[in-house]
Amino acid sequence: MQRYQGYLIDLDGTIYRGKIKIPAAKRFIERLQKTKTPFLFVTNNSTQTPAMVAANLVENFDINVSADNVYTTALATADYLADLDSTKRTVYAIGELGLKQALLDRGFHFEEKKPDYVVVGLDYDVTYHKFELATLAIKRGARFIGTNADTNLPNERGLVPGAGSVIALVECSTQQKATYIGKPEKIIMKKALKKIGLDKDQVIMVGDNYQTDIRAGINFGIDTLLVYTGVSTRQQVAQQINQPTYEVASLDDWKF
């Protein structure tokens, strides 16, 4: 196993399963911290701020990390838009606090009628009126951005609608496809790599979901480590043309 100088790591299914702890994941993070190896949690969750994500890890999973260790699709979206055109700083956003705060922190202002961008992410209180505003703004020429394409999210009740389902409604009403930011797209990986400050051959993407985490690494051209503690199974992965660089049953099996 190659020694990597940095790790990009998924959360749900890799570090925990919903509200269930994965003991090997805590030990994995502690090994990274002990060896002073940089790591970044790269998550498609746009609803929470990095501070909220870190607080959840500390309080509920006894994994002592900070907001600096977290890179959400909300941050990636804001970073992507900020780099597109310095003169365009108005946005209409469907989403939760994590997305809106990320946009504000990068100097964007909210505008309903004629924004430069319409950004759609998961919104637990989405309404017809919000969809209406987004649709009309895109029809007027706003650029359409989607945080991530995940159609469903697992919770204690089952698979519930994810950001991709919300975005799909706006795609249908506008007859336009969104530019997607989150995994498995390259955009979030490029921005995460810039944040961690390393080169492609120095990092590895770690995750449990072949379709998001591993495909993100493959699409971006970095090595990948699939851990079988979440979504994907060995049988499913065996059918894929592009295989992960490494596969482990537990993060305890990974040697630095």
PDB file of C-alpha atoms in Angstrom:
ATOM      1  CA  MET A   1       0.000   0.000   0.000  1.00  0.00           C
ATOM      2  CA  GLN A   2       1.351   3.373  -1.021  1.00  0.00           C
ATOM      3  CA  ARG A   3       1.903   5.936   1.715  1.00  0.00           C
ATOM      4  CA  TYR A   4      -0.365   8.918   1.064  1.00  0.00           C
ATOM      5  CA  GLN A   5       0.260  12.406   2.349  1.00  0.00           C
ATOM      6  CA  GLY A   6      -3.416  13.298   2.591  1.00  0.00           C
ATOM      7  CA  TYR A   7      -6.840  11.658   2.851  1.00  0.00           C
ATOM      8  CA  LEU A   8     -10.208  12.762   1.488  1.00  0.00           C
ATOM      9  CA  ILE A   9     -12.839  10.878   3.461  1.00  0.00           C
ATOM     10  CA  ASP A  10     -16.583  10.319   3.158  1.00  0.00           C
ATOM     11  CA  LEU A  11     -18.763  10.451   6.280  1.00  0.00           C
ATOM     12  CA  ASP A  12     -22.020   8.459   6.360  1.00  0.00           C
ATOM     13  CA  GLY A  13     -21.306   4.781   5.775  1.00  0.00           C
ATOM     14  CA  THR A  14     -17.576   5.329   6.210  1.00  0.00           C
ATOM     15  CA  ILE A  15     -17.153   7.120   9.549  1.00  0.00           C
ATOM     16  CA  TYR A  16     -20.598   6.288  10.929  1.00  0.00           C
ATOM     17  CA  ARG A  17     -23.849   4.698   9.775  1.00  0.00           C
ATOM     18  CA  GLY A  18     -26.638   7.138  10.521  1.00  0.00           C
ATOM     19  CA  LYS A  19     -26.535   7.304  14.300  1.00  0.00           C
ATOM     20  CA  ILE A  20     -24.494   4.117  14.651  1.00  0.00           C
ATOM     21  CA  LYS A  21     -20.796   4.297  15.506  1.00  0.00           C
ATOM     22  CA  ILE A  22     -18.172   2.496  13.438  1.00  0.00           C
ATOM     23  CA  PRO A  23     -15.377   1.855  15.984  1.00  0.00           C
ATOM     24  CA  ALA A  24     -12.734   1.225  13.296  1.00  0.00           C
ATOM     25  CA  ALA A  25     -13.440   4.670  11.831  1.00  0.00           C
ATOM     26  CA  LYS A  26     -12.641   6.417  15.107  1.00  0.00           C
ATOM     27  CA  ARG A  27      -9.380   4.459  15.331  1.00  0.00           C
ATOM     28  CA  PHE A  28      -8.613   5.334  11.696  1.00  0.00           C
ATOM     29  CA  ILE A  29      -8.995   9.072  12.338  1.00  0.00           C
ATOM     30  CA  GLU A  30      -6.898   8.811  15.503  1.00  0.00           C
ATOM     31  CA  ARG A  31      -4.139   7.080  13.519  1.00  0.00           C
ATOM     32  CA  LEU A  32      -4.200   9.925  11.001  1.00  0.00           C
ATOM     33  CA  GLN A  33      -3.993  12.458  13.806  1.00  0.00           C
ATOM     34  CA  LYS A  34      -1.172  10.591  15.554  1.00  0.00           C
ATOM     35  CA  THR A  35       0.901  10.541  12.358  1.00  0.00           C
ATOM     36  CA  LYS A  36      -0.029  14.182  11.617  1.00  0.00           C
ATOM     37  CA  THR A  37      -1.463  13.156   8.237  1.00  0.00           C
ATOM     38  CA  PRO A  38      -3.784  15.824   6.776  1.00  0.00           C
ATOM     39  CA  PHE A  39      -7.348  14.726   6.129  1.00  0.00           C
ATOM     40  CA  LEU A  40     -10.577  16.301   4.977  1.00  0.00           C
ATOM     41  CA  PHE A  41     -14.097  14.965   5.295  1.00  0.00           C
ATOM     42  CA  VAL A  42     -15.683  15.491   1.871  1.00  0.00           C
ATOM     43  CA  THR A  43     -19.452  15.286   2.131  1.00  0.00           C
ATOM     44  CA  ASN A  44     -22.405  15.857  -0.192  1.00  0.00           C
ATOM     45  CA  ASN A  45     -24.381  17.211   2.765  1.00  0.00           C
ATOM     46  CA  SER A  46     -25.135  20.859   1.993  1.00  0.00           C
ATOM     47  CA  THR A  47     -27.579  21.392   4.859  1.00  0.00           C
ATOM     48  CA  GLN A  48     -25.057  21.798   7.684  1.00  0.00           C
ATOM     49  CA  THR A  49     -22.133  24.136   8.236  1.00  0.00           C
ATOM     50  CA  PRO A  50     -18.674  22.590   8.790  1.00  0.00           C
ATOM     51  CA  ALA A  51     -18.949  23.554  12.465  1.00  0.00           C
ATOM     52  CA  MET A  52     -22.215  21.628  12.762  1.00  0.00           C
ATOM     53  CA  VAL A  53     -20.713  18.563  11.066  1.00  0.00           C
ATOM     54  CA  ALA A  54     -17.665  18.658  13.346  1.00  0.00           C
ATOM     55  CA  ALA A  55     -19.840  19.099  16.438  1.00  0.00           C
ATOM     56  CA  ASN A  56     -21.829  16.003  15.478  1.00  0.00           C
ATOM     57  CA  LEU A  57     -18.621  13.980  15.146  1.00  0.00           C
ATOM     58  CA  VAL A  58     -17.341  15.186  18.512  1.00  0.00           C
ATOM     59  CA  GLU A  59     -20.556  14.911  20.507  1.00  0.00           C
ATOM     60  CA  ASN A  60     -22.115  11.773  19.049  1.00  0.00           C
ATOM     61  CA  PHE A  61     -19.159   9.733  17.806  1.00  0.00           C
ATOM     62  CA  ASP A  62     -16.284  10.837  20.051  1.00  0.00           C
ATOM     63  CA  ILE A  63     -14.202  11.793  17.005  1.00  0.00           C
ATOM     64  CA  ASN A  64     -12.328  14.944  17.944  1.00  0.00           C
ATOM     65  CA  VAL A  65     -12.067  17.050  14.800  1.00  0.00           C
ATOM     66  CA  SER A  66     -12.724  20.682  13.912  1.00  0.00           C
ATOM     67  CA  ALA A  67     -14.611  22.552  11.212  1.00  0.00           C
ATOM     68  CA  ASP A  68     -11.311  22.869   9.319  1.00  0.00           C
ATOM     69  CA  ASN A  69     -11.459  19.106   8.733  1.00  0.00           C
ATOM     70  CA  VAL A  70     -14.805  19.358   6.917  1.00  0.00           C
ATOM     71  CA  TYR A  71     -15.496  20.250   3.281  1.00  0.00           C
ATOM     72  CA  THR A  72     -19.148  20.184   2.296  1.00  0.00           C
ATOM     73  CA  THR A  73     -20.789  20.442  -1.087  1.00  0.00           C
ATOM     74  CA  ALA A  74     -22.120  23.801   0.122  1.00  0.00           C
ATOM     75  CA  LEU A  75     -18.558  25.083   0.505  1.00  0.00           C
ATOM     76  CA  ALA A  76     -17.589  23.598  -2.855  1.00  0.00           C
ATOM     77  CA  THR A  77     -20.579  25.291  -4.501  1.00  0.00           C
ATOM     78  CA  ALA A  78     -19.716  28.681  -3.020  1.00  0.00           C
ATOM     79  CA  ASP A  79     -16.043  28.286  -3.948  1.00  0.00           C
ATOM     80  CA  TYR A  80     -16.939  27.246  -7.487  1.00  0.00           C
ATOM     81  CA  LEU A  81     -19.236  30.225  -8.039  1.00  0.00           C
ATOM     82  CA  ALA A  82     -16.783  32.661  -6.471  1.00  0.00           C
ATOM     83  CA  ASP A  83     -14.126  31.568  -8.960  1.00  0.00           C
ATOM     84  CA  LEU A  84     -16.382  31.824 -12.027  1.00  0.00           C
ATOM     85  CA  ASP A  85     -16.782  35.588 -12.323  1.00  0.00           C
ATOM     86  CA  SER A  86     -15.831  38.176  -9.707  1.00  0.00           C
ATOM     87  CA  THR A  87     -18.477  40.569 -11.015  1.00  0.00           C
ATOM     88  CA  LYS A  88     -21.393  38.178 -10.431  1.00  0.00           C
ATOM     89  CA  ARG A  89     -22.397  38.010  -6.790  1.00  0.00           C
ATOM     90  CA  THR A  90     -26.181  37.589  -6.658  1.00  0.00           C
ATOM     91  CA  VAL A  91     -27.851  34.242  -6.064  1.00  0.00           C
ATOM     92  CA  TYR A  92     -31.216  32.717  -5.332  1.00  0.00           C
ATOM     93  CA  ALA A  93     -30.790  29.617  -3.193  1.00  0.00           C
ATOM     94  CA  ILE A  94     -33.081  26.766  -2.246  1.00  0.00           C
ATOM     95  CA  GLY A  95     -31.398  25.096   0.685  1.00  0.00           C
ATOM     96  CA  GLU A  96     -30.664  24.972   4.383  1.00  0.00           C
ATOM     97  CA  LEU A  97     -28.326  26.997   6.621  1.00  0.00           C
ATOM     98  CA  GLY A  98     -25.190  25.189   5.468  1.00  0.00           C
ATOM     99  CA  LEU A  99     -25.662  26.278   1.867  1.00  0.00           C
ATOM    100  CA  LYS A 100     -26.804  29.823   2.585  1.00  0.00           C
ATOM    101  CA  GLN A 101     -24.032  30.498   5.083  1.00  0.00           C
ATOM    102  CA  ALA A 102     -21.385  29.218   2.672  1.00  0.00           C
ATOM    103  CA  LEU A 103     -22.655  31.585  -0.014  1.00  0.00           C
ATOM    104  CA  LEU A 104     -22.759  34.556   2.358  1.00  0.00           C
ATOM    105  CA  ASP A 105     -19.231  33.811   3.557  1.00  0.00           C
ATOM    106  CA  ARG A 106     -17.975  34.036  -0.034  1.00  0.00           C
ATOM    107  CA  GLY A 107     -19.568  37.447  -0.558  1.00  0.00           C
ATOM    108  CA  PHE A 108     -22.783  36.517  -2.332  1.00  0.00           C
ATOM    109  CA  HIS A 109     -26.046  38.409  -1.895  1.00  0.00           C
ATOM    110  CA  PHE A 110     -29.496  36.894  -2.130  1.00  0.00           C
ATOM    111  CA  GLU A 111     -31.764  38.081  -4.926  1.00  0.00           C
ATOM    112  CA  GLU A 112     -35.092  36.553  -5.982  1.00  0.00           C
ATOM    113  CA  LYS A 113     -35.962  38.086  -9.342  1.00  0.00           C
ATOM    114  CA  LYS A 114     -32.815  38.485 -11.436  1.00  0.00           C
ATOM    115  CA  PRO A 115     -29.943  36.663  -9.732  1.00  0.00           C
ATOM    116  CA  ASP A 116     -26.757  35.666 -11.512  1.00  0.00           C
ATOM    117  CA  TYR A 117     -27.132  32.125 -10.181  1.00  0.00           C
ATOM    118  CA  VAL A 118     -29.837  29.824  -8.902  1.00  0.00           C
ATOM    119  CA  VAL A 119     -28.449  27.221  -6.519  1.00  0.00           C
ATOM    120  CA  VAL A 120     -30.623  24.303  -5.465  1.00  0.00           C
ATOM    121  CA  GLY A 121     -29.799  21.911  -2.652  1.00  0.00           C
ATOM    122  CA  LEU A 122     -31.704  19.897  -0.083  1.00  0.00           C
ATOM    123  CA  ASP A 123     -34.320  22.022   1.680  1.00  0.00           C
ATOM    124  CA  TYR A 124     -36.459  20.422   4.393  1.00  0.00           C
ATOM    125  CA  ASP A 125     -39.069  23.186   4.089  1.00  0.00           C
ATOM    126  CA  VAL A 126     -39.172  23.570   0.326  1.00  0.00           C
ATOM    127  CA  THR A 127     -42.392  25.054  -1.053  1.00  0.00           C
ATOM    128  CA  TYR A 128     -44.039  25.602  -4.409  1.00  0.00           C
ATOM    129  CA  HIS A 129     -43.225  29.301  -4.101  1.00  0.00           C
ATOM    130  CA  LYS A 130     -39.501  28.560  -3.817  1.00  0.00           C
ATOM    131  CA  PHE A 131     -39.655  26.348  -6.898  1.00  0.00           C
ATOM    132  CA  GLU A 132     -41.565  29.072  -8.707  1.00  0.00           C
ATOM    133  CA  LEU A 133     -38.915  31.713  -7.928  1.00  0.00           C
ATOM    134  CA  ALA A 134     -36.105  29.379  -8.976  1.00  0.00           C
ATOM    135  CA  THR A 135     -37.823  28.447 -12.237  1.00  0.00           C
ATOM    136  CA  LEU A 136     -38.576  32.036 -13.215  1.00  0.00           C
ATOM    137  CA  ALA A 137     -35.036  33.206 -12.400  1.00  0.00           C
ATOM    138  CA  ILE A 138     -33.502  30.460 -14.534  1.00  0.00           C
ATOM    139  CA  LYS A 139     -35.896  31.288 -17.363  1.00  0.00           C
ATOM    140  CA  ARG A 140     -34.655  34.885 -17.123  1.00  0.00           C
ATOM    141  CA  GLY A 141     -31.088  33.726 -17.607  1.00  0.00           C
ATOM    142  CA  ALA A 142     -29.676  32.779 -14.215  1.00  0.00           C
ATOM    143  CA  ARG A 143     -27.121  29.977 -14.281  1.00  0.00           C
ATOM    144  CA  PHE A 144     -28.532  26.788 -12.721  1.00  0.00           C
ATOM    145  CA  ILE A 145     -26.395  25.009 -10.108  1.00  0.00           C
ATOM    146  CA  GLY A 146     -27.218  21.839  -8.160  1.00  0.00           C
ATOM    147  CA  THR A 147     -25.318  20.940  -4.997  1.00  0.00           C
ATOM    148  CA  ASN A 148     -25.395  17.178  -5.586  1.00  0.00           C
ATOM    149  CA  ALA A 149     -27.351  14.546  -7.457  1.00  0.00           C
ATOM    150  CA  ASP A 150     -28.178  12.148  -4.582  1.00  0.00           C
ATOM    151  CA  THR A 151     -31.835  11.289  -5.155  1.00  0.00           C
ATOM    152  CA  ASN A 152     -32.346   9.644  -1.770  1.00  0.00           C
ATOM    153  CA  LEU A 153     -30.968   9.805   1.759  1.00  0.00           C
ATOM    154  CA  PRO A 154     -31.155   6.989   4.319  1.00  0.00           C
ATOM    155  CA  ASN A 155     -32.617   7.695   7.737  1.00  0.00           C
ATOM    156  CA  GLU A 156     -34.341   5.699  10.470  1.00  0.00           C
ATOM    157  CA  ARG A 157     -37.574   5.668   8.417  1.00  0.00           C
ATOM    158  CA  GLY A 158     -36.002   4.473   5.170  1.00  0.00           C
ATOM    159  CA  LEU A 159     -34.879   6.194   1.986  1.00  0.00           C
ATOM    160  CA  VAL A 160     -36.192   9.766   1.876  1.00  0.00           C
ATOM    161  CA  PRO A 161     -35.830  12.365  -0.919  1.00  0.00           C
ATOM    162  CA  GLY A 162     -32.368  13.859  -1.312  1.00  0.00           C
ATOM    163  CA  ALA A 163     -31.068  16.993  -3.018  1.00  0.00           C
ATOM    164  CA  GLY A 164     -31.169  15.350  -6.437  1.00  0.00           C
ATOM    165  CA  SER A 165     -34.927  14.890  -6.166  1.00  0.00           C
ATOM    166  CA  VAL A 166     -35.415  18.571  -5.341  1.00  0.00           C
ATOM    167  CA  ILE A 167     -33.131  19.634  -8.178  1.00  0.00           C
ATOM    168  CA  ALA A 168     -34.917  17.306 -10.609  1.00  0.00           C
ATOM    169  CA  LEU A 169     -38.155  19.211 -10.141  1.00  0.00           C
ATOM    170  CA  VAL A 170     -36.456  22.469 -11.181  1.00  0.00           C
ATOM    171  CA  GLU A 171     -34.808  20.686 -14.111  1.00  0.00           C
ATOM    172  CA  CYS A 172     -38.227  19.513 -15.206  1.00  0.00           C
ATOM    173  CA  SER A 173     -39.863  22.928 -14.836  1.00  0.00           C
ATOM    174  CA  THR A 174     -37.064  24.747 -16.701  1.00  0.00           C
ATOM    175  CA  GLN A 175     -36.101  22.039 -19.220  1.00  0.00           C
ATOM    176  CA  GLN A 176     -32.507  22.693 -18.199  1.00  0.00           C
ATOM    177  CA  LYS A 177     -29.907  20.454 -16.577  1.00  0.00           C
ATOM    178  CA  ALA A 178     -28.128  21.765 -13.525  1.00  0.00           C
ATOM    179  CA  THR A 179     -24.365  21.948 -13.205  1.00  0.00           C
ATOM    180  CA  TYR A 180     -23.705  19.533 -10.347  1.00  0.00           C
ATOM    181  CA  ILE A 181     -20.980  20.173  -7.771  1.00  0.00           C
ATOM    182  CA  GLY A 182     -20.905  17.220  -5.356  1.00  0.00           C
ATOM    183  CA  LYS A 183     -19.554  13.692  -5.633  1.00  0.00           C
ATOM    184  CA  PRO A 184     -19.113  11.971  -8.082  1.00  0.00           C
ATOM    185  CA  GLU A 185     -18.389  15.183  -9.985  1.00  0.00           C
ATOM    186  CA  LYS A 186     -14.859  16.520 -10.393  1.00  0.00           C
ATOM    187  CA  ILE A 187     -15.723  19.989  -9.104  1.00  0.00           C
ATOM    188  CA  ILE A 188     -15.914  19.130  -5.411  1.00  0.00           C
ATOM    189  CA  MET A 189     -12.773  17.010  -5.671  1.00  0.00           C
ATOM    190  CA  LYS A 190     -10.809  19.799  -7.323  1.00  0.00           C
ATOM    191  CA  LYS A 191     -11.868  22.271  -4.632  1.00  0.00           C
ATOM    192  CA  ALA A 192     -11.158  19.794  -1.826  1.00  0.00           C
ATOM    193  CA  LEU A 193      -7.694  19.110  -3.213  1.00  0.00           C
ATOM    194  CA  LYS A 194      -7.004  22.838  -3.291  1.00  0.00           C
ATOM    195  CA  LYS A 195      -8.119  23.167   0.337  1.00  0.00           C
ATOM    196  CA  ILE A 196      -5.927  20.312   1.555  1.00  0.00           C
ATOM    197  CA  GLY A 197      -3.010  21.767  -0.393  1.00  0.00           C
ATOM    198  CA  LEU A 198      -1.652  18.609  -1.998  1.00  0.00           C
ATOM    199  CA  ASP A 199      -1.252  17.118  -5.478  1.00  0.00           C
ATOM    200  CA  LYS A 200      -3.387  14.358  -6.989  1.00  0.00           C
ATOM    201  CA  ASP A 201      -0.740  11.668  -6.574  1.00  0.00           C
ATOM    202  CA  GLN A 202      -0.396  12.498  -2.869  1.00  0.00           C
ATOM    203  CA  VAL A 203      -3.997  11.866  -1.801  1.00  0.00           C
ATOM    204  CA  ILE A 204      -6.532   9.055  -1.707  1.00  0.00           C
ATOM    205  CA  MET A 205     -10.336   9.147  -1.598  1.00  0.00           C
ATOM    206  CA  VAL A 206     -11.882   6.908   1.079  1.00  0.00           C
ATOM    207  CA  GLY A 207     -15.551   5.940   1.006  1.00  0.00           C
ATOM    208  CA  ASP A 208     -18.219   3.255   1.219  1.00  0.00           C
ATOM    209  CA  ASN A 209     -20.282   4.136  -1.838  1.00  0.00           C
ATOM    210  CA  TYR A 210     -18.893   3.173  -5.240  1.00  0.00           C
ATOM    211  CA  GLN A 211     -21.355   5.374  -7.130  1.00  0.00           C
ATOM    212  CA  THR A 212     -20.431   8.587  -5.311  1.00  0.00           C
ATOM    213  CA  ASP A 213     -17.148   8.334  -3.381  1.00  0.00           C
ATOM    214  CA  ILE A 214     -15.201   5.940  -5.569  1.00  0.00           C
ATOM    215  CA  ARG A 215     -16.506   7.312  -8.858  1.00  0.00           C
ATOM    216  CA  ALA A 216     -15.535  10.796  -7.633  1.00  0.00           C
ATOM    217  CA  GLY A 217     -11.970   9.632  -7.133  1.00  0.00           C
ATOM    218  CA  ILE A 218     -11.877   7.775 -10.447  1.00  0.00           C
ATOM    219  CA  ASN A 219     -13.387  10.728 -12.337  1.00  0.00           C
ATOM    220  CA  PHE A 220     -10.837  13.079 -10.787  1.00  0.00           C
ATOM    221  CA  GLY A 221      -7.900  10.760 -11.372  1.00  0.00           C
ATOM    222  CA  ILE A 222      -6.856   9.956  -7.807  1.00  0.00           C
ATOM    223  CA  ASP A 223      -6.469   6.654  -5.973  1.00  0.00           C
ATOM    224  CA  THR A 224      -9.443   5.269  -4.081  1.00  0.00           C
ATOM    225  CA  LEU A 225     -10.070   3.106  -1.034  1.00  0.00           C
ATOM    226  CA  LEU A 226     -13.481   1.417  -0.760  1.00  0.00           C
ATOM    227  CA  VAL A 227     -14.460   0.226   2.710  1.00  0.00           C
ATOM    228  CA  TYR A 228     -17.340  -2.249   2.971  1.00  0.00           C
ATOM    229  CA  THR A 229     -19.113  -0.721   5.953  1.00  0.00           C
ATOM    230  CA  GLY A 230     -21.900   1.115   4.141  1.00  0.00           C
ATOM    231  CA  VAL A 231     -23.697   1.173   0.816  1.00  0.00           C
ATOM    232  CA  SER A 232     -21.717  -0.862  -1.708  1.00  0.00           C
ATOM    233  CA  THR A 233     -21.182  -4.624  -1.597  1.00  0.00           C
ATOM    234  CA  ARG A 234     -18.356  -6.704  -3.035  1.00  0.00           C
ATOM    235  CA  GLN A 235     -20.779  -8.284  -5.509  1.00  0.00           C
ATOM    236  CA  GLN A 236     -21.904  -4.890  -6.810  1.00  0.00           C
ATOM    237  CA  VAL A 237     -18.372  -3.532  -7.102  1.00  0.00           C
ATOM    238  CA  ALA A 238     -17.109  -6.654  -8.871  1.00  0.00           C
ATOM    239  CA  GLN A 239     -19.439  -5.822 -11.768  1.00  0.00           C
ATOM    240  CA  GLN A 240     -17.884  -2.388 -12.333  1.00  0.00           C
ATOM    241  CA  ILE A 241     -15.409  -1.838 -15.164  1.00  0.00           C
ATOM    242  CA  ASN A 242     -13.327   0.666 -13.189  1.00  0.00           C
ATOM    243  CA  GLN A 243     -12.285  -0.870  -9.908  1.00  0.00           C
ATOM    244  CA  PRO A 244     -11.234   0.902  -6.700  1.00  0.00           C
ATOM    245  CA  THR A 245      -7.472   1.079  -6.163  1.00  0.00           C
ATOM    246  CA  TYR A 246      -7.919  -0.717  -2.830  1.00  0.00           C
ATOM    247  CA  GLU A 247     -10.744  -2.483  -0.996  1.00  0.00           C
ATOM    248  CA  VAL A 248     -10.985  -3.314   2.716  1.00  0.00           C
ATOM    249  CA  ALA A 249     -13.635  -4.843   4.946  1.00  0.00           C
ATOM    250  CA  SER A 250     -12.732  -2.459   7.767  1.00  0.00           C
ATOM    251  CA  LEU A 251     -10.602   0.660   8.108  1.00  0.00           C
ATOM    252  CA  ASP A 252      -8.628  -1.312  10.707  1.00  0.00           C
ATOM    253  CA  ASP A 253      -7.287  -3.290   7.749  1.00  0.00           C
ATOM    254  CA  TRP A 254      -5.688  -0.215   6.179  1.00  0.00           C
ATOM    255  CA  LYS A 255      -1.989   0.194   6.934  1.00  0.00           C
ATOM    256  CA  PHE A 256      -0.220   3.533   6.751  1.00  0.00           C
TER     257      PHE A 256
END
